[in-house]
Short mmCIF file of C-alpha atoms in Angstrom, two decimals:
data_model
loop_
_atom_site.label_atom_id
_atom_site.label_comp_id
_atom_site.label_asym_id
_atom_site.label_seq_id
_atom_site.Cartn_x
_atom_site.Cartn_y
_atom_site.Cartn_z
CA MET A 1 -44.87 -64.15 -121.62
CA ASN A 2 -45.73 -64.05 -117.87
CA GLU A 3 -42.84 -64.48 -115.48
CA GLU A 4 -42.44 -64.58 -111.70
CA LEU A 5 -39.74 -63.36 -109.33
CA ASP A 6 -39.65 -64.25 -105.64
CA LEU A 7 -37.73 -61.61 -103.69
CA ARG A 8 -39.03 -62.50 -100.24
CA GLY A 9 -36.40 -62.57 -97.52
CA LEU A 10 -33.75 -60.85 -99.62
CA SER A 11 -32.14 -57.70 -98.26
CA CYS A 12 -30.97 -54.57 -100.00
CA PRO A 13 -29.78 -54.32 -102.79
CA GLU A 14 -30.53 -57.84 -104.02
CA PRO A 15 -34.21 -57.20 -104.81
CA ILE A 16 -33.27 -54.30 -107.10
CA VAL A 17 -30.41 -56.14 -108.78
CA ARG A 18 -32.52 -59.22 -109.49
CA THR A 19 -35.44 -57.10 -110.72
CA LEU A 20 -33.26 -55.13 -113.09
CA ASN A 21 -31.58 -58.27 -114.42
CA LYS A 22 -34.97 -59.84 -115.07
CA LEU A 23 -36.50 -56.74 -116.70
CA ASN A 24 -33.46 -56.27 -118.94
CA GLN A 25 -33.69 -59.89 -119.96
CA MET A 26 -37.47 -59.72 -120.67
CA LYS A 27 -37.51 -56.32 -122.46
CA THR A 28 -41.35 -56.40 -122.55
CA GLY A 29 -44.16 -58.48 -121.02
CA LYS A 30 -45.61 -59.08 -117.61
CA LEU A 31 -43.67 -59.92 -114.45
CA LYS A 32 -45.16 -60.87 -111.10
CA ILE A 33 -42.85 -59.97 -108.21
CA LEU A 34 -43.29 -61.15 -104.63
CA VAL A 35 -41.80 -58.93 -101.90
CA ASP A 36 -42.19 -58.97 -98.14
CA THR A 37 -40.87 -55.62 -96.92
CA GLY A 38 -41.96 -52.05 -97.52
CA THR A 39 -38.40 -51.19 -98.52
CA SER A 40 -38.31 -53.83 -101.27
CA ARG A 41 -41.78 -52.78 -102.45
CA ASP A 42 -40.80 -49.09 -102.69
CA ASN A 43 -37.38 -49.72 -104.24
CA VAL A 44 -38.59 -52.21 -106.83
CA THR A 45 -41.53 -49.97 -107.73
CA ARG A 46 -39.30 -46.92 -108.16
CA ILE A 47 -36.68 -48.74 -110.24
CA ALA A 48 -39.23 -50.49 -112.49
CA GLN A 49 -41.07 -47.22 -113.13
CA LYS A 50 -37.76 -45.51 -113.90
CA GLU A 51 -37.09 -48.22 -116.51
CA GLY A 52 -40.46 -47.45 -118.14
CA TRP A 53 -42.53 -50.31 -116.72
CA THR A 54 -46.03 -49.92 -115.24
CA VAL A 55 -46.34 -51.18 -111.67
CA ASN A 56 -49.48 -52.30 -109.85
CA SER A 57 -49.26 -53.44 -106.25
CA GLU A 58 -51.52 -55.66 -104.22
CA GLU A 59 -50.98 -56.24 -100.49
CA SER A 60 -51.90 -59.56 -98.95
CA ASN A 61 -50.92 -61.23 -95.67
CA ASP A 62 -47.72 -59.35 -94.84
CA GLU A 63 -46.60 -59.66 -98.42
CA CYS A 64 -46.97 -57.62 -101.56
CA ILE A 65 -47.44 -58.75 -105.13
CA LEU A 66 -46.14 -56.28 -107.69
CA THR A 67 -47.34 -56.74 -111.23
CA VAL A 68 -44.90 -55.09 -113.59
CA THR A 69 -45.85 -54.71 -117.25
CA LYS A 70 -44.49 -53.18 -120.45
CA GLU A 71 -46.12 -53.44 -123.88
CA MET B 1 -48.32 -45.93 -105.30
CA LEU B 2 -45.36 -44.35 -103.57
CA SER B 3 -45.96 -42.25 -100.44
CA PHE B 4 -44.44 -38.77 -100.04
CA PHE B 5 -41.62 -40.25 -97.98
CA SER B 6 -40.63 -42.48 -100.88
CA THR B 7 -40.39 -39.62 -103.38
CA ARG B 8 -37.35 -37.53 -104.29
CA LYS B 9 -38.85 -34.58 -102.37
CA GLY B 10 -39.40 -36.81 -99.36
CA ILE B 11 -35.79 -37.97 -99.16
CA ILE B 12 -34.50 -34.40 -99.66
CA VAL B 13 -36.70 -33.09 -96.83
CA ALA B 14 -35.40 -35.94 -94.64
CA GLY B 15 -31.80 -35.01 -95.50
CA ILE B 16 -32.37 -31.32 -94.72
CA LEU B 17 -33.93 -32.14 -91.35
CA ILE B 18 -31.22 -34.64 -90.37
CA GLY B 19 -28.42 -32.24 -91.38
CA PHE B 20 -29.96 -29.39 -89.41
CA PHE B 21 -30.70 -31.52 -86.35
CA ALA B 22 -27.13 -32.86 -86.30
CA SER B 23 -25.61 -29.38 -86.39
CA PHE B 24 -28.16 -28.16 -83.83
CA LEU B 25 -27.28 -31.00 -81.43
CA GLN B 26 -23.64 -29.88 -81.62
CA LYS B 27 -24.75 -26.36 -80.75
CA MET B 28 -26.72 -27.77 -77.82
CA GLY B 29 -23.81 -29.71 -76.36
CA ASN B 30 -22.91 -32.77 -78.45
CA PRO B 31 -19.21 -33.11 -79.42
CA PRO B 32 -17.95 -31.02 -82.37
CA ASN B 33 -18.70 -32.44 -85.83
CA MET B 34 -20.43 -35.27 -83.98
CA GLY B 35 -24.00 -34.09 -83.67
CA ILE B 36 -24.92 -37.55 -84.84
CA CYS B 37 -22.36 -40.28 -85.32
CA VAL B 38 -23.80 -43.76 -85.13
CA ALA B 39 -20.41 -45.46 -84.71
CA CYS B 40 -19.13 -42.99 -82.09
CA MET B 41 -22.37 -43.09 -80.15
CA GLU B 42 -22.55 -46.89 -80.13
CA ARG B 43 -18.92 -46.82 -78.97
CA ASP B 44 -19.91 -44.45 -76.15
CA ILE B 45 -22.68 -46.89 -75.15
CA ALA B 46 -20.13 -49.73 -75.09
CA GLY B 47 -18.10 -47.50 -72.77
CA ALA B 48 -21.06 -46.68 -70.52
CA LEU B 49 -21.67 -50.40 -70.11
CA GLY B 50 -18.02 -50.97 -69.25
CA LEU B 51 -17.28 -53.11 -72.29
CA HIS B 52 -14.25 -50.89 -72.79
CA ARG B 53 -12.55 -48.60 -70.30
CA ALA B 54 -11.53 -45.65 -72.43
CA ALA B 55 -12.56 -43.02 -69.88
CA VAL B 56 -13.14 -40.23 -72.39
CA VAL B 57 -15.78 -42.03 -74.49
CA GLN B 58 -18.40 -43.37 -72.09
CA TYR B 59 -22.00 -42.19 -72.24
CA MET B 60 -25.36 -43.87 -72.74
CA ARG B 61 -26.22 -41.92 -75.89
CA PRO B 62 -29.96 -41.31 -76.20
CA GLU B 63 -29.58 -40.72 -79.95
CA ILE B 64 -29.02 -44.44 -80.61
CA ILE B 65 -31.97 -45.34 -78.38
CA GLY B 66 -34.17 -42.79 -80.17
CA PHE B 67 -33.19 -43.99 -83.64
CA VAL B 68 -34.35 -47.51 -82.91
CA LEU B 69 -37.49 -46.43 -81.07
CA GLY B 70 -38.43 -43.84 -83.73
CA ALA B 71 -38.11 -46.46 -86.46
CA PHE B 72 -40.03 -48.92 -84.28
CA ILE B 73 -42.93 -46.44 -83.85
CA ALA B 74 -43.00 -45.68 -87.60
CA ALA B 75 -42.92 -49.36 -88.48
CA LEU B 76 -45.82 -50.07 -86.11
CA ILE B 77 -47.93 -47.15 -87.39
CA PHE B 78 -47.37 -48.01 -91.04
CA LYS B 79 -47.69 -51.75 -90.50
CA GLU B 80 -44.10 -52.46 -91.54
CA PHE B 81 -42.99 -54.09 -88.29
CA LYS B 82 -42.00 -57.60 -89.31
CA SER B 83 -39.92 -60.01 -87.30
CA ARG B 84 -37.34 -61.57 -89.57
CA THR B 85 -33.96 -63.19 -89.07
CA GLY B 86 -31.70 -65.97 -90.25
CA SER B 87 -29.69 -64.37 -93.05
CA ALA B 88 -26.10 -65.26 -92.09
CA PRO B 89 -26.25 -63.76 -88.58
CA ILE B 90 -22.67 -64.54 -87.55
CA ILE B 91 -21.33 -63.01 -90.77
CA ARG B 92 -23.44 -59.91 -90.11
CA PHE B 93 -22.00 -59.74 -86.58
CA MET B 94 -18.47 -59.82 -87.98
CA LEU B 95 -19.29 -57.26 -90.69
CA GLY B 96 -20.59 -54.96 -87.94
CA PHE B 97 -17.49 -55.68 -85.88
CA PHE B 98 -15.09 -54.76 -88.70
CA ALA B 99 -17.24 -51.84 -89.88
CA MET B 100 -16.80 -50.37 -86.41
CA ILE B 101 -13.05 -50.99 -86.47
CA GLY B 102 -12.77 -49.16 -89.80
CA SER B 103 -14.95 -46.33 -88.52
CA LEU B 104 -12.92 -45.89 -85.35
CA VAL B 105 -9.62 -45.84 -87.25
CA PHE B 106 -11.10 -42.98 -89.32
CA LEU B 107 -12.93 -41.60 -86.26
CA GLY B 108 -16.50 -41.58 -87.51
CA CYS B 109 -19.12 -43.46 -89.46
CA PRO B 110 -20.43 -42.20 -92.83
CA TRP B 111 -22.83 -39.89 -90.97
CA ARG B 112 -19.98 -38.22 -89.09
CA MET B 113 -17.87 -38.19 -92.25
CA LEU B 114 -20.57 -35.96 -93.77
CA LEU B 115 -20.77 -33.83 -90.62
CA ARG B 116 -16.99 -33.47 -90.54
CA LEU B 117 -17.09 -32.29 -94.17
CA ALA B 118 -19.91 -29.89 -93.29
CA GLY B 119 -17.79 -28.57 -90.42
CA GLY B 120 -14.79 -27.91 -92.69
CA ASP B 121 -12.64 -30.91 -91.69
CA GLY B 122 -10.55 -31.63 -94.79
CA ASN B 123 -9.44 -35.02 -93.43
CA ALA B 124 -12.99 -36.21 -94.06
CA ILE B 125 -12.33 -35.89 -97.81
CA LEU B 126 -9.98 -38.88 -97.48
CA GLY B 127 -12.69 -40.65 -95.50
CA ALA B 128 -15.24 -39.92 -98.22
CA LEU B 129 -12.90 -41.29 -100.90
CA GLY B 130 -12.26 -44.39 -98.78
CA LEU B 131 -15.99 -44.90 -98.27
CA ILE B 132 -16.64 -44.64 -102.02
CA ALA B 133 -13.79 -47.07 -102.75
CA GLY B 134 -15.10 -49.56 -100.17
CA VAL B 135 -18.66 -49.39 -101.48
CA TRP B 136 -17.36 -49.74 -105.05
CA ILE B 137 -15.55 -52.97 -104.11
CA GLY B 138 -18.75 -54.17 -102.43
CA VAL B 139 -20.71 -53.42 -105.60
CA LEU B 140 -18.28 -55.55 -107.62
CA PHE B 141 -19.10 -58.49 -105.32
CA ILE B 142 -22.85 -57.78 -105.50
CA LYS B 143 -22.66 -57.77 -109.31
CA LYS B 144 -20.94 -61.15 -109.16
CA GLY B 145 -23.80 -62.61 -107.11
CA PHE B 146 -22.70 -61.96 -103.52
CA SER B 147 -25.57 -62.82 -101.18
CA LEU B 148 -26.02 -63.26 -97.44
CA GLY B 149 -29.03 -65.46 -98.18
CA ARG B 150 -32.71 -65.08 -97.40
CA SER B 151 -34.12 -64.17 -93.99
CA GLN B 152 -37.14 -65.98 -92.59
CA LYS B 153 -40.27 -64.79 -90.88
CA THR B 154 -40.17 -65.52 -87.19
CA TYR B 155 -42.02 -64.92 -83.91
CA SER B 156 -42.90 -61.30 -83.08
CA ILE B 157 -40.88 -61.46 -79.87
CA VAL B 158 -37.67 -61.82 -81.89
CA GLY B 159 -38.19 -58.47 -83.58
CA LEU B 160 -39.07 -56.83 -80.28
CA ILE B 161 -35.70 -57.65 -78.70
CA MET B 162 -33.85 -54.59 -80.00
CA PRO B 163 -36.56 -52.05 -79.04
CA VAL B 164 -36.70 -53.67 -75.57
CA ILE B 165 -32.88 -53.48 -75.24
CA MET B 166 -33.10 -49.79 -76.13
CA ILE B 167 -35.83 -49.15 -73.55
CA SER B 168 -33.60 -50.90 -70.99
CA PHE B 169 -30.71 -48.62 -72.00
CA LEU B 170 -33.01 -45.62 -71.59
CA LEU B 171 -33.92 -46.74 -68.07
CA LEU B 172 -30.21 -47.11 -67.25
CA LEU B 173 -29.61 -43.59 -68.56
CA LEU B 174 -32.49 -42.11 -66.59
CA PHE B 175 -31.75 -43.85 -63.29
CA LYS B 176 -27.94 -43.97 -63.63
CA PRO B 177 -27.35 -46.92 -61.28
CA GLN B 178 -23.91 -47.01 -59.66
CA LEU B 179 -22.62 -50.52 -59.11
CA PRO B 180 -19.48 -51.62 -57.23
CA SER B 181 -17.72 -52.24 -60.56
CA GLY B 182 -18.14 -48.56 -61.39
CA ALA B 183 -20.89 -49.16 -63.94
CA LEU B 184 -22.70 -47.25 -65.28
CA PHE B 185 -19.69 -45.37 -66.62
CA PHE B 186 -19.95 -41.71 -67.61
CA SER B 187 -17.02 -39.67 -68.93
CA THR B 188 -16.11 -36.60 -66.96
CA GLU B 189 -13.88 -35.25 -69.75
CA GLY B 190 -13.44 -35.74 -73.50
CA PRO B 191 -16.12 -36.37 -76.14
CA GLY B 192 -18.14 -38.63 -73.82
CA SER B 193 -18.67 -35.75 -71.41
CA LYS B 194 -20.21 -33.57 -74.12
CA TYR B 195 -23.88 -34.03 -74.71
CA ALA B 196 -27.13 -32.19 -75.29
CA SER B 197 -29.96 -32.73 -72.81
CA ILE B 198 -31.48 -36.21 -72.71
CA ALA B 199 -34.94 -34.95 -73.66
CA LEU B 200 -33.66 -32.97 -76.66
CA SER B 201 -31.36 -35.74 -77.95
CA LEU B 202 -34.00 -38.40 -77.49
CA GLY B 203 -36.77 -36.30 -79.03
CA ILE B 204 -34.72 -35.38 -82.11
CA ALA B 205 -33.49 -38.96 -82.50
CA ILE B 206 -37.03 -40.35 -82.37
CA ILE B 207 -38.06 -37.89 -85.11
CA ILE B 208 -35.02 -38.86 -87.21
CA GLY B 209 -35.67 -42.57 -86.62
CA PHE B 210 -39.27 -42.11 -87.71
CA ILE B 211 -38.38 -40.16 -90.87
CA ALA B 212 -35.47 -42.42 -91.77
CA GLN B 213 -37.63 -45.53 -91.44
CA ARG B 214 -40.15 -44.02 -93.81
CA THR B 215 -37.62 -42.72 -96.35
CA ARG B 216 -35.13 -45.68 -96.09
CA PHE B 217 -32.39 -43.06 -95.56
CA CYS B 218 -28.99 -44.76 -96.01
CA THR B 219 -25.60 -43.12 -96.49
CA MET B 220 -23.87 -46.22 -97.87
CA GLY B 221 -26.88 -47.13 -100.01
CA SER B 222 -26.78 -43.71 -101.63
CA ILE B 223 -23.28 -44.32 -103.01
CA ARG B 224 -24.02 -47.95 -103.85
CA ASP B 225 -27.14 -47.06 -105.85
CA VAL B 226 -25.24 -44.50 -107.92
CA ILE B 227 -22.45 -46.98 -108.74
CA LEU B 228 -24.65 -50.06 -109.12
CA ILE B 229 -27.75 -48.80 -110.92
CA LYS B 230 -27.13 -45.09 -111.54
CA ASP B 231 -30.03 -44.26 -109.24
CA PHE B 232 -29.73 -40.83 -107.61
CA HIS B 233 -32.72 -41.09 -105.26
CA LEU B 234 -30.92 -41.76 -101.96
CA ILE B 235 -27.92 -39.58 -102.73
CA SER B 236 -30.13 -36.54 -103.18
CA GLY B 237 -31.06 -36.94 -99.51
CA ILE B 238 -27.42 -37.31 -98.49
CA ILE B 239 -26.39 -34.20 -100.43
CA ALA B 240 -29.31 -32.33 -98.83
CA MET B 241 -28.05 -33.45 -95.41
CA LEU B 242 -24.51 -32.26 -96.19
CA ILE B 243 -25.66 -28.84 -97.45
CA SER B 244 -28.14 -28.40 -94.61
CA ALA B 245 -25.51 -29.23 -91.95
CA PHE B 246 -23.02 -26.90 -93.72
CA ILE B 247 -25.46 -23.97 -93.69
CA ALA B 248 -26.48 -24.66 -90.10
CA ASN B 249 -22.79 -24.81 -89.11
CA LEU B 250 -22.24 -21.39 -90.72
CA VAL B 251 -25.23 -19.99 -88.83
CA PHE B 252 -24.09 -21.53 -85.52
CA ASN B 253 -20.46 -20.49 -86.15
CA GLN B 254 -19.31 -24.12 -86.19
CA PHE B 255 -17.57 -24.10 -89.60
CA LYS B 256 -13.78 -24.18 -89.32
CA PRO B 257 -12.04 -25.20 -92.56
CA GLY B 258 -8.67 -26.97 -92.57
CA PHE B 259 -6.84 -30.21 -91.93
CA ALA B 260 -4.87 -29.62 -88.73
CA GLU B 261 -6.38 -29.57 -85.26
CA GLN B 262 -9.86 -30.53 -86.33
CA PRO B 263 -12.03 -31.79 -83.46
CA ILE B 264 -11.79 -35.52 -82.72
CA ALA B 265 -9.89 -36.20 -85.95
CA HIS B 266 -6.36 -37.06 -87.07
CA THR B 267 -4.41 -36.20 -90.20
CA ASN B 268 -3.11 -39.61 -91.26
CA HIS B 269 -4.46 -39.61 -94.81
CA ILE B 270 -3.64 -43.24 -95.57
CA TRP B 271 -5.58 -44.61 -92.62
CA ASN B 272 -8.39 -42.08 -92.86
CA PHE B 273 -8.85 -43.55 -96.34
CA GLY B 274 -8.17 -47.15 -95.30
CA GLY B 275 -10.47 -47.08 -92.27
CA MET B 276 -13.41 -45.84 -94.27
CA LEU B 277 -12.63 -48.23 -97.13
CA LEU B 278 -13.07 -51.11 -94.70
CA ALA B 279 -16.22 -49.55 -93.23
CA GLY B 280 -17.72 -48.88 -96.67
CA LEU B 281 -17.00 -52.41 -97.84
CA ALA B 282 -18.49 -53.96 -94.69
CA PHE B 283 -21.59 -51.75 -94.87
CA ALA B 284 -22.05 -52.57 -98.57
CA LEU B 285 -21.82 -56.31 -97.95
CA ALA B 286 -24.25 -56.02 -95.01
CA GLY B 287 -26.70 -53.94 -97.07
CA GLY B 288 -26.85 -50.76 -95.01
CA CYS B 289 -24.96 -48.01 -93.23
CA PRO B 290 -24.88 -48.05 -89.41
CA GLY B 291 -27.88 -45.73 -89.19
CA ARG B 292 -29.90 -47.85 -91.57
CA GLN B 293 -29.00 -50.97 -89.57
CA LEU B 294 -30.41 -49.29 -86.45
CA PHE B 295 -33.62 -48.31 -88.26
CA MET B 296 -34.04 -51.83 -89.63
CA SER B 297 -33.48 -53.27 -86.17
CA GLY B 298 -36.43 -51.14 -85.05
CA GLU B 299 -38.53 -52.67 -87.84
CA GLY B 300 -38.04 -56.13 -86.35
CA ASN B 301 -35.05 -57.14 -88.49
CA GLY B 302 -33.04 -59.51 -86.28
CA ASP B 303 -30.15 -59.62 -88.75
CA ALA B 304 -29.70 -55.85 -88.62
CA SER B 305 -29.85 -56.11 -84.80
CA ILE B 306 -26.99 -58.61 -84.88
CA PHE B 307 -25.00 -56.18 -87.05
CA VAL B 308 -25.57 -53.45 -84.44
CA LEU B 309 -24.40 -55.75 -81.65
CA GLY B 310 -21.37 -56.58 -83.80
CA MET B 311 -20.58 -52.88 -84.02
CA ILE B 312 -20.82 -52.49 -80.24
CA GLY B 313 -18.54 -55.52 -79.83
CA GLY B 314 -16.15 -54.02 -82.39
CA ALA B 315 -16.08 -50.76 -80.44
CA ALA B 316 -15.15 -52.56 -77.23
CA PHE B 317 -12.36 -54.42 -79.03
CA SER B 318 -11.11 -51.27 -80.73
CA HIS B 319 -10.56 -49.46 -77.45
CA ASN B 320 -9.27 -52.46 -75.51
CA PHE B 321 -6.78 -53.49 -78.21
CA ALA B 322 -5.25 -50.15 -79.25
CA ILE B 323 -7.13 -50.11 -82.55
CA ALA B 324 -9.24 -46.93 -82.31
CA SER B 325 -7.39 -43.80 -83.40
CA THR B 326 -7.01 -40.70 -81.25
CA PRO B 327 -6.57 -37.07 -82.32
CA LYS B 328 -2.81 -37.80 -82.12
CA GLY B 329 -3.09 -40.37 -84.91
CA VAL B 330 -3.61 -44.08 -85.49
CA ASP B 331 -2.93 -46.44 -82.60
CA LEU B 332 -0.64 -49.49 -82.42
CA TRP B 333 -2.95 -52.14 -83.87
CA GLY B 334 -5.24 -49.90 -85.93
CA PRO B 335 -3.68 -50.43 -89.38
CA GLY B 336 -3.27 -54.18 -88.80
CA ALA B 337 -6.89 -54.54 -87.73
CA VAL B 338 -8.06 -52.66 -90.84
CA ILE B 339 -6.01 -54.99 -93.06
CA ILE B 340 -7.44 -58.06 -91.30
CA GLY B 341 -10.95 -56.60 -91.72
CA ILE B 342 -10.43 -56.02 -95.44
CA ILE B 343 -9.14 -59.58 -95.86
CA PHE B 344 -12.21 -60.89 -94.00
CA CYS B 345 -14.56 -58.91 -96.27
CA LEU B 346 -12.76 -60.06 -99.42
CA VAL B 347 -12.90 -63.70 -98.32
CA ILE B 348 -16.65 -63.62 -97.69
CA GLY B 349 -17.16 -61.55 -100.85
CA PHE B 350 -15.47 -64.24 -102.92
CA THR B 351 -16.99 -67.22 -101.13
CA MET B 352 -20.62 -66.25 -100.41
CA ARG B 353 -22.09 -66.24 -103.88
CA GLU B 354 -25.31 -67.61 -105.30
CA LYS B 355 -24.53 -69.84 -108.22
#
């Protein structure tokens, strides 16, 4: 199941909290996350990787799309 | 891919450098256990501008200027400068205001709390416990959905305001205009009269601002992340800072353990704890310690800039209304102001929640 999470405009620690809630709820699958600051990108990437998810990032127009997957 | 600055090693290196630089600045003339104190130094700036008239704490501190400009330079180089604002600005102002009140009742922000510990000041243990308690309460609200709402992209000029204000402050410091009112004010005795050279303070602060922008160094965030998500990334940098400052203090002969007669500190345990509880809670709700707020303001974050201005406003109030403590102890309205601040934070914690 592919899911999406829009974290643009949210400040610390909300992006991490919402990401963790979503990942814990999904358990496995693919999640597309939209972030708009370097801090959110780094924090979400680090936390998702720590939880065992694979993270790919793609920068576009001041924003970043993180694709987070777990088999 | 995470850059070096975003790794565990990166944050530890940042902590070691910041701890050393802080202790070194004390050696070079900054006040004892106050090599870097964001709250104290913003308070000194409020004094230099004449927003308060406490004669012993007035100086246009180049460290604050350098923090913002260092973060600004890093954000420009790494394409992270983004003008944003609109996430509950007035609430952020008030959180900054009360965070400063709590800090000045304790006599230091979380950065100075660490430096006081590293200098052997046992009173800072109560401050540390208060900070942890405050952040813990903040985490409870965050878990229940507390949110200041989303910020919005805005015009570049909005994000440039804080760096421009800091450049203006630097010009005031360099040219020291003397106006009929007495401004610019500079202490001739007390902590405000103790400072390292402008070039050294500014240079070190720009380096720290640069590194901290890259690493997202945050004292409050380090405690919050441990409590909230059991993440030890940020706190490894904070522990590195504490150890580094401690070792540097030993080398520079600045380590003096004890509770009594510590520099720019008092021994009222209840309000050392209470002041930092309020500060920790306000920082947690605002999403960053005072240093982090400065670095974010350099990245173009208008909301963090408002928080910083709130802190400067809080400093002026604290000294004009007998709220800030002195080495003799808490002042007349200090405890009352802390209680009002805690009530304010609890009210917004309970009421500002995303359904």
